[in-house]
Amino acid sequence: MTSSACPCCSGLPFETCCGPILAGAPAATAEALMRSRYTAFVRHDLDHVERTHAPEIREDFNRAEAERVAEECDWQRLDVLRATEEGDEGTVEFLIHFRRDGQDMRHHERASFRRIDGQWLYSAGEVNPKGEPRRVVKVGRNEPCPCGSGKKFKACCGR
Amino acid sequence: MEPRFACTACGKCCHGLLPLTLTDAVAHAVRFPLALVWTVVRSNAKSYDLATRLGTSVRLPNRKTVAVLIQPSAYLPNHFPCPALQPDNLCGIHSDKPSRCRTMPFYPYREEKDQADLLVPRKGWECDVSAEAPVVYRNHAILDRTNFDRERAELLEQAPVMRTYADYVLKYMPWIVNDLAKMAAAPAGGKLVTSLSSFLTATRRTDARELAAAQAPLMQAMAERTRTDPALADLHKNYAGWAKEMERLAQRP
Ligand code: SF4
Ligand code: SF4
Ligand SMILES: [Zn+2]
Ligand SMILES: [Zn+2]
């Protein structure tokens, strides 16, 4: 069987790149863990994402939403922009290119990782808001006024 | 002239988005498709101080601080009737209806002294404001304040929960600050909608699974009803996505 390229864009075959990590082997570096988490999204393997969260953020993980996002996005590419490690602390800055609702999007994040008992875990992320999916809707003339008055916009601040 | 007001039960106001107290949202989770609706209240608004107590304060990237209300809401397109509205225009759950509906036309997100203009019916509404209708507001005070006080008390009581949620969102969806800044800057403001699933995750509700099980079929039905109208494409996307989230949450062990 010929091996296929790993979805994380490392250029390595999946079997020697993210494959073993998804199967439970510890990631050698914070970057390798980061790559495997991206690959897990591509392969809809959210178990891997969930189990590689540091304890302090485990409860904050919205698995239902992550599963939906994994499914609805067409994951195109991962660029690791920078990866640094110092002892048991690691930082990986990355860019994810994906398509959602027919639109090209980018997710830019600086993620922090921590090694606990030999396992790299994702502990925090700082998102660069540029290119994020926006969810603001314009207020229609008949919608409640954003000032909080409870009146319709056209009868209040939109007058 | 003293403002008079009586509801003729025309049902006209029972359409579109309905802000609920958290208690009402939970109690009516089998009936209303729920979402969290964020509104920015600028510091020059009359209701600003109150809004900071009912909601949260957010510092924007331009260093201005605004108050943000996060209202659990029945998330319906503007012209959609409330699911509890009957064909005869009466409320199907009258004795059990949400605080928001009981307090109408008053609005406890505003100071009590600042309610007079809410008594003027909006276009198309058939509220009775004639001399036959009872006086309901005098010298900037609500005469029968039972419902107003109850809704206000529920809002104050839930405020810490909404703040917990705001903190969660600002931490894990930090781009929302930019959306809030946009809303604060735009003359027309705006509203931002977040999902019940993020709220359930953030607040670690033990009844999350039950709530999700109640919501899943509602979201599914709303996705169907909004499927073909291009004007409702954004809402449709939300309903369809949240239906999946609710199904997954409901199935969690
Ligand atoms: S619950 Fe009853 S009063 Fe409230 S919006 Fe629905 S139909 Fe109207
Ligand atoms: S629009 Fe006025 S009269 Fe009609 S149901 Fe609402 S409050 Fe009552
Ligand atoms: Zn890989
Ligand atoms: Zn207004």
PDB file of C-alpha atoms in Angstrom, chain A:
ATOM      1  CA  MET A   1       0.000   0.000   0.000  1.00  0.00           C
ATOM      2  CA  THR A   2       1.390   3.395  -0.876  1.00  0.00           C
ATOM      3  CA  SER A   3       1.215   5.864   1.923  1.00  0.00           C
ATOM      4  CA  SER A   4      -0.660   9.121   1.485  1.00  0.00           C
ATOM      5  CA  ALA A   5       0.623  12.578   2.331  1.00  0.00           C
ATOM      6  CA  CYS A   6      -0.269  13.746   5.829  1.00  0.00           C
ATOM      7  CA  PRO A   7      -3.122  16.315   5.901  1.00  0.00           C
ATOM      8  CA  CYS A   8      -0.949  18.562   8.108  1.00  0.00           C
ATOM      9  CA  CYS A   9       1.137  19.527   5.054  1.00  0.00           C
ATOM     10  CA  SER A  10       4.420  18.343   6.542  1.00  0.00           C
ATOM     11  CA  GLY A  11       5.252  16.538   3.298  1.00  0.00           C
ATOM     12  CA  LEU A  12       5.616  13.297   5.238  1.00  0.00           C
ATOM     13  CA  PRO A  13       3.388  10.282   4.851  1.00  0.00           C
ATOM     14  CA  PHE A  14       0.469  10.170   7.300  1.00  0.00           C
ATOM     15  CA  GLU A  15       1.726   6.873   8.706  1.00  0.00           C
ATOM     16  CA  THR A  16       4.956   8.377   9.952  1.00  0.00           C
ATOM     17  CA  CYS A  17       3.652  11.888  10.697  1.00  0.00           C
ATOM     18  CA  CYS A  18       0.326  12.477  12.481  1.00  0.00           C
ATOM     19  CA  GLY A  19      -0.899   8.887  12.194  1.00  0.00           C
ATOM     20  CA  PRO A  20       0.834   7.500  15.260  1.00  0.00           C
ATOM     21  CA  ILE A  21      -0.014  10.596  17.332  1.00  0.00           C
ATOM     22  CA  LEU A  22      -3.682  10.263  16.470  1.00  0.00           C
ATOM     23  CA  ALA A  23      -3.361   6.643  17.493  1.00  0.00           C
ATOM     24  CA  GLY A  24      -2.135   7.712  20.925  1.00  0.00           C
ATOM     25  CA  ALA A  25       1.654   7.979  20.704  1.00  0.00           C
ATOM     26  CA  PRO A  26       3.046  11.071  22.449  1.00  0.00           C
ATOM     27  CA  ALA A  27       3.970  13.926  20.107  1.00  0.00           C
ATOM     28  CA  ALA A  28       7.691  14.621  20.082  1.00  0.00           C
ATOM     29  CA  THR A  29       7.265  18.393  19.907  1.00  0.00           C
ATOM     30  CA  ALA A  30       4.607  21.022  20.512  1.00  0.00           C
ATOM     31  CA  GLU A  31       4.570  21.596  16.769  1.00  0.00           C
ATOM     32  CA  ALA A  32       3.943  17.912  16.091  1.00  0.00           C
ATOM     33  CA  LEU A  33       1.021  17.993  18.503  1.00  0.00           C
ATOM     34  CA  MET A  34      -0.331  21.122  16.861  1.00  0.00           C
ATOM     35  CA  ARG A  35      -0.116  19.458  13.459  1.00  0.00           C
ATOM     36  CA  SER A  36      -1.839  16.356  14.728  1.00  0.00           C
ATOM     37  CA  ARG A  37      -4.689  18.423  16.144  1.00  0.00           C
ATOM     38  CA  TYR A  38      -5.196  20.023  12.745  1.00  0.00           C
ATOM     39  CA  THR A  39      -5.103  16.593  11.117  1.00  0.00           C
ATOM     40  CA  ALA A  40      -7.661  15.421  13.672  1.00  0.00           C
ATOM     41  CA  PHE A  41     -10.022  18.170  12.480  1.00  0.00           C
ATOM     42  CA  VAL A  42      -9.458  17.190   8.870  1.00  0.00           C
ATOM     43  CA  ARG A  43     -10.218  13.552   9.698  1.00  0.00           C
ATOM     44  CA  HIS A  44     -13.110  14.408  12.075  1.00  0.00           C
ATOM     45  CA  ASP A  45     -11.274  12.699  14.899  1.00  0.00           C
ATOM     46  CA  LEU A  46     -12.329  14.997  17.701  1.00  0.00           C
ATOM     47  CA  ASP A  47     -11.388  12.473  20.367  1.00  0.00           C
ATOM     48  CA  HIS A  48      -7.779  13.373  19.721  1.00  0.00           C
ATOM     49  CA  VAL A  49      -8.518  17.088  20.008  1.00  0.00           C
ATOM     50  CA  GLU A  50     -10.384  16.551  23.236  1.00  0.00           C
ATOM     51  CA  ARG A  51      -7.756  14.407  24.915  1.00  0.00           C
ATOM     52  CA  THR A  52      -4.930  16.814  24.061  1.00  0.00           C
ATOM     53  CA  HIS A  53      -6.395  19.733  25.986  1.00  0.00           C
ATOM     54  CA  ALA A  54      -4.580  20.770  29.161  1.00  0.00           C
ATOM     55  CA  PRO A  55      -6.655  20.036  32.283  1.00  0.00           C
ATOM     56  CA  GLU A  56      -7.505  23.695  32.927  1.00  0.00           C
ATOM     57  CA  ILE A  57      -9.325  24.080  29.620  1.00  0.00           C
ATOM     58  CA  ARG A  58     -10.838  20.610  29.274  1.00  0.00           C
ATOM     59  CA  GLU A  59     -14.186  21.679  30.643  1.00  0.00           C
ATOM     60  CA  ASP A  60     -14.310  24.619  28.264  1.00  0.00           C
ATOM     61  CA  PHE A  61     -14.158  22.498  25.156  1.00  0.00           C
ATOM     62  CA  ASN A  62     -17.368  22.657  23.157  1.00  0.00           C
ATOM     63  CA  ARG A  63     -17.168  19.299  21.515  1.00  0.00           C
ATOM     64  CA  ALA A  64     -20.535  19.568  19.778  1.00  0.00           C
ATOM     65  CA  GLU A  65     -19.526  22.787  18.062  1.00  0.00           C
ATOM     66  CA  ALA A  66     -16.060  21.495  17.188  1.00  0.00           C
ATOM     67  CA  GLU A  67     -17.562  18.432  15.516  1.00  0.00           C
ATOM     68  CA  ARG A  68     -19.846  20.574  13.455  1.00  0.00           C
ATOM     69  CA  VAL A  69     -17.059  22.935  12.449  1.00  0.00           C
ATOM     70  CA  ALA A  70     -14.826  19.995  11.511  1.00  0.00           C
ATOM     71  CA  GLU A  71     -17.565  18.683   9.271  1.00  0.00           C
ATOM     72  CA  GLU A  72     -18.672  21.936   7.684  1.00  0.00           C
ATOM     73  CA  CYS A  73     -15.273  23.258   6.795  1.00  0.00           C
ATOM     74  CA  ASP A  74     -13.245  22.239   3.847  1.00  0.00           C
ATOM     75  CA  TRP A  75      -9.766  22.179   5.380  1.00  0.00           C
ATOM     76  CA  GLN A  76      -7.246  23.278   2.831  1.00  0.00           C
ATOM     77  CA  ARG A  77      -3.894  23.937   4.375  1.00  0.00           C
ATOM     78  CA  LEU A  78      -1.945  24.411   7.551  1.00  0.00           C
ATOM     79  CA  ASP A  79       0.987  26.804   7.664  1.00  0.00           C
ATOM     80  CA  VAL A  80       3.118  26.678  10.760  1.00  0.00           C
ATOM     81  CA  LEU A  81       4.561  30.175  10.927  1.00  0.00           C
ATOM     82  CA  ARG A  82       6.715  29.778  13.997  1.00  0.00           C
ATOM     83  CA  ALA A  83       7.325  27.140  16.604  1.00  0.00           C
ATOM     84  CA  THR A  84       9.380  27.600  19.734  1.00  0.00           C
ATOM     85  CA  GLU A  85       9.987  25.349  22.675  1.00  0.00           C
ATOM     86  CA  GLU A  86      11.641  25.910  26.001  1.00  0.00           C
ATOM     87  CA  GLY A  87      11.640  22.995  28.359  1.00  0.00           C
ATOM     88  CA  ASP A  88       8.062  21.963  28.889  1.00  0.00           C
ATOM     89  CA  GLU A  89       6.555  25.097  27.352  1.00  0.00           C
ATOM     90  CA  GLY A  90       5.901  25.506  23.659  1.00  0.00           C
ATOM     91  CA  THR A  91       4.359  28.090  21.372  1.00  0.00           C
ATOM     92  CA  VAL A  92       3.176  27.502  17.836  1.00  0.00           C
ATOM     93  CA  GLU A  93       1.902  30.254  15.605  1.00  0.00           C
ATOM     94  CA  PHE A  94      -0.073  28.943  12.692  1.00  0.00           C
ATOM     95  CA  LEU A  95      -2.438  29.784   9.903  1.00  0.00           C
ATOM     96  CA  ILE A  96      -5.223  27.480   8.810  1.00  0.00           C
ATOM     97  CA  HIS A  97      -6.753  27.975   5.392  1.00  0.00           C
ATOM     98  CA  PHE A  98     -10.225  26.606   4.964  1.00  0.00           C
ATOM     99  CA  ARG A  99     -13.446  27.122   3.079  1.00  0.00           C
ATOM    100  CA  ARG A 100     -16.750  27.568   4.803  1.00  0.00           C
ATOM    101  CA  ASP A 101     -20.071  28.464   3.203  1.00  0.00           C
ATOM    102  CA  GLY A 102     -18.270  28.906  -0.090  1.00  0.00           C
ATOM    103  CA  GLN A 103     -15.917  31.485   1.374  1.00  0.00           C
ATOM    104  CA  ASP A 104     -12.180  31.308   1.819  1.00  0.00           C
ATOM    105  CA  MET A 105     -11.233  31.862   5.435  1.00  0.00           C
ATOM    106  CA  ARG A 106      -8.126  31.928   7.519  1.00  0.00           C
ATOM    107  CA  HIS A 107      -7.621  31.167  11.137  1.00  0.00           C
ATOM    108  CA  HIS A 108      -4.520  32.728  12.602  1.00  0.00           C
ATOM    109  CA  GLU A 109      -3.560  31.684  16.098  1.00  0.00           C
ATOM    110  CA  ARG A 110      -0.690  31.672  18.505  1.00  0.00           C
ATOM    111  CA  ALA A 111      -1.193  28.581  20.584  1.00  0.00           C
ATOM    112  CA  SER A 112       0.482  27.655  23.839  1.00  0.00           C
ATOM    113  CA  PHE A 113       1.387  24.105  24.720  1.00  0.00           C
ATOM    114  CA  ARG A 114       2.575  22.484  27.904  1.00  0.00           C
ATOM    115  CA  ARG A 115       4.235  19.138  28.437  1.00  0.00           C
ATOM    116  CA  ILE A 116       2.786  17.158  31.300  1.00  0.00           C
ATOM    117  CA  ASP A 117       4.195  13.706  32.079  1.00  0.00           C
ATOM    118  CA  GLY A 118       5.849  13.616  28.687  1.00  0.00           C
ATOM    119  CA  GLN A 119       2.669  14.552  26.807  1.00  0.00           C
ATOM    120  CA  TRP A 120       2.321  17.803  24.946  1.00  0.00           C
ATOM    121  CA  LEU A 121      -1.051  19.418  25.586  1.00  0.00           C
ATOM    122  CA  TYR A 122      -2.771  22.486  24.162  1.00  0.00           C
ATOM    123  CA  SER A 123      -3.259  25.007  26.951  1.00  0.00           C
ATOM    124  CA  ALA A 124      -4.284  28.323  25.386  1.00  0.00           C
ATOM    125  CA  GLY A 125      -4.713  30.149  22.124  1.00  0.00           C
ATOM    126  CA  GLU A 126      -4.564  33.745  21.085  1.00  0.00           C
ATOM    127  CA  VAL A 127      -6.561  34.372  17.982  1.00  0.00           C
ATOM    128  CA  ASN A 128      -5.700  37.052  15.520  1.00  0.00           C
ATOM    129  CA  PRO A 129      -9.127  38.354  14.698  1.00  0.00           C
ATOM    130  CA  LYS A 130      -8.336  39.141  11.094  1.00  0.00           C
ATOM    131  CA  GLY A 131     -10.070  36.821   8.693  1.00  0.00           C
ATOM    132  CA  GLU A 132     -12.324  35.294  11.318  1.00  0.00           C
ATOM    133  CA  PRO A 133     -15.853  34.415  10.370  1.00  0.00           C
ATOM    134  CA  ARG A 134     -18.032  37.343  11.339  1.00  0.00           C
ATOM    135  CA  ARG A 135     -21.420  36.938  12.821  1.00  0.00           C
ATOM    136  CA  VAL A 136     -22.671  40.504  12.983  1.00  0.00           C
ATOM    137  CA  VAL A 137     -25.916  41.183  11.243  1.00  0.00           C
ATOM    138  CA  LYS A 138     -27.092  44.648  10.358  1.00  0.00           C
ATOM    139  CA  VAL A 139     -30.083  45.759  12.327  1.00  0.00           C
ATOM    140  CA  GLY A 140     -33.149  45.896  10.143  1.00  0.00           C
ATOM    141  CA  ARG A 141     -35.402  48.900  10.428  1.00  0.00           C
ATOM    142  CA  ASN A 142     -37.981  46.766  12.177  1.00  0.00           C
ATOM    143  CA  GLU A 143     -35.673  45.048  14.569  1.00  0.00           C
ATOM    144  CA  PRO A 144     -35.202  46.014  18.199  1.00  0.00           C
ATOM    145  CA  CYS A 145     -33.054  49.081  18.581  1.00  0.00           C
ATOM    146  CA  PRO A 146     -29.491  48.257  19.598  1.00  0.00           C
ATOM    147  CA  CYS A 147     -29.620  50.977  22.259  1.00  0.00           C
ATOM    148  CA  GLY A 148     -31.611  48.535  24.355  1.00  0.00           C
ATOM    149  CA  SER A 149     -34.751  50.623  24.413  1.00  0.00           C
ATOM    150  CA  GLY A 150     -36.902  47.673  23.431  1.00  0.00           C
ATOM    151  CA  LYS A 151     -38.376  49.690  20.601  1.00  0.00           C
ATOM    152  CA  LYS A 152     -37.975  49.029  16.968  1.00  0.00           C
ATOM    153  CA  PHE A 153     -34.886  50.596  15.481  1.00  0.00           C
ATOM    154  CA  LYS A 154     -36.849  52.801  13.088  1.00  0.00           C
ATOM    155  CA  ALA A 155     -38.919  54.160  15.952  1.00  0.00           C
ATOM    156  CA  CYS A 156     -35.876  54.873  18.107  1.00  0.00           C
ATOM    157  CA  CYS A 157     -32.277  55.625  17.203  1.00  0.00           C
ATOM    158  CA  GLY A 158     -32.949  54.908  13.526  1.00  0.00           C
ATOM    159  CA  ARG A 159     -35.453  57.707  13.271  1.00  0.00           C
TER     160      ARG A 159
END
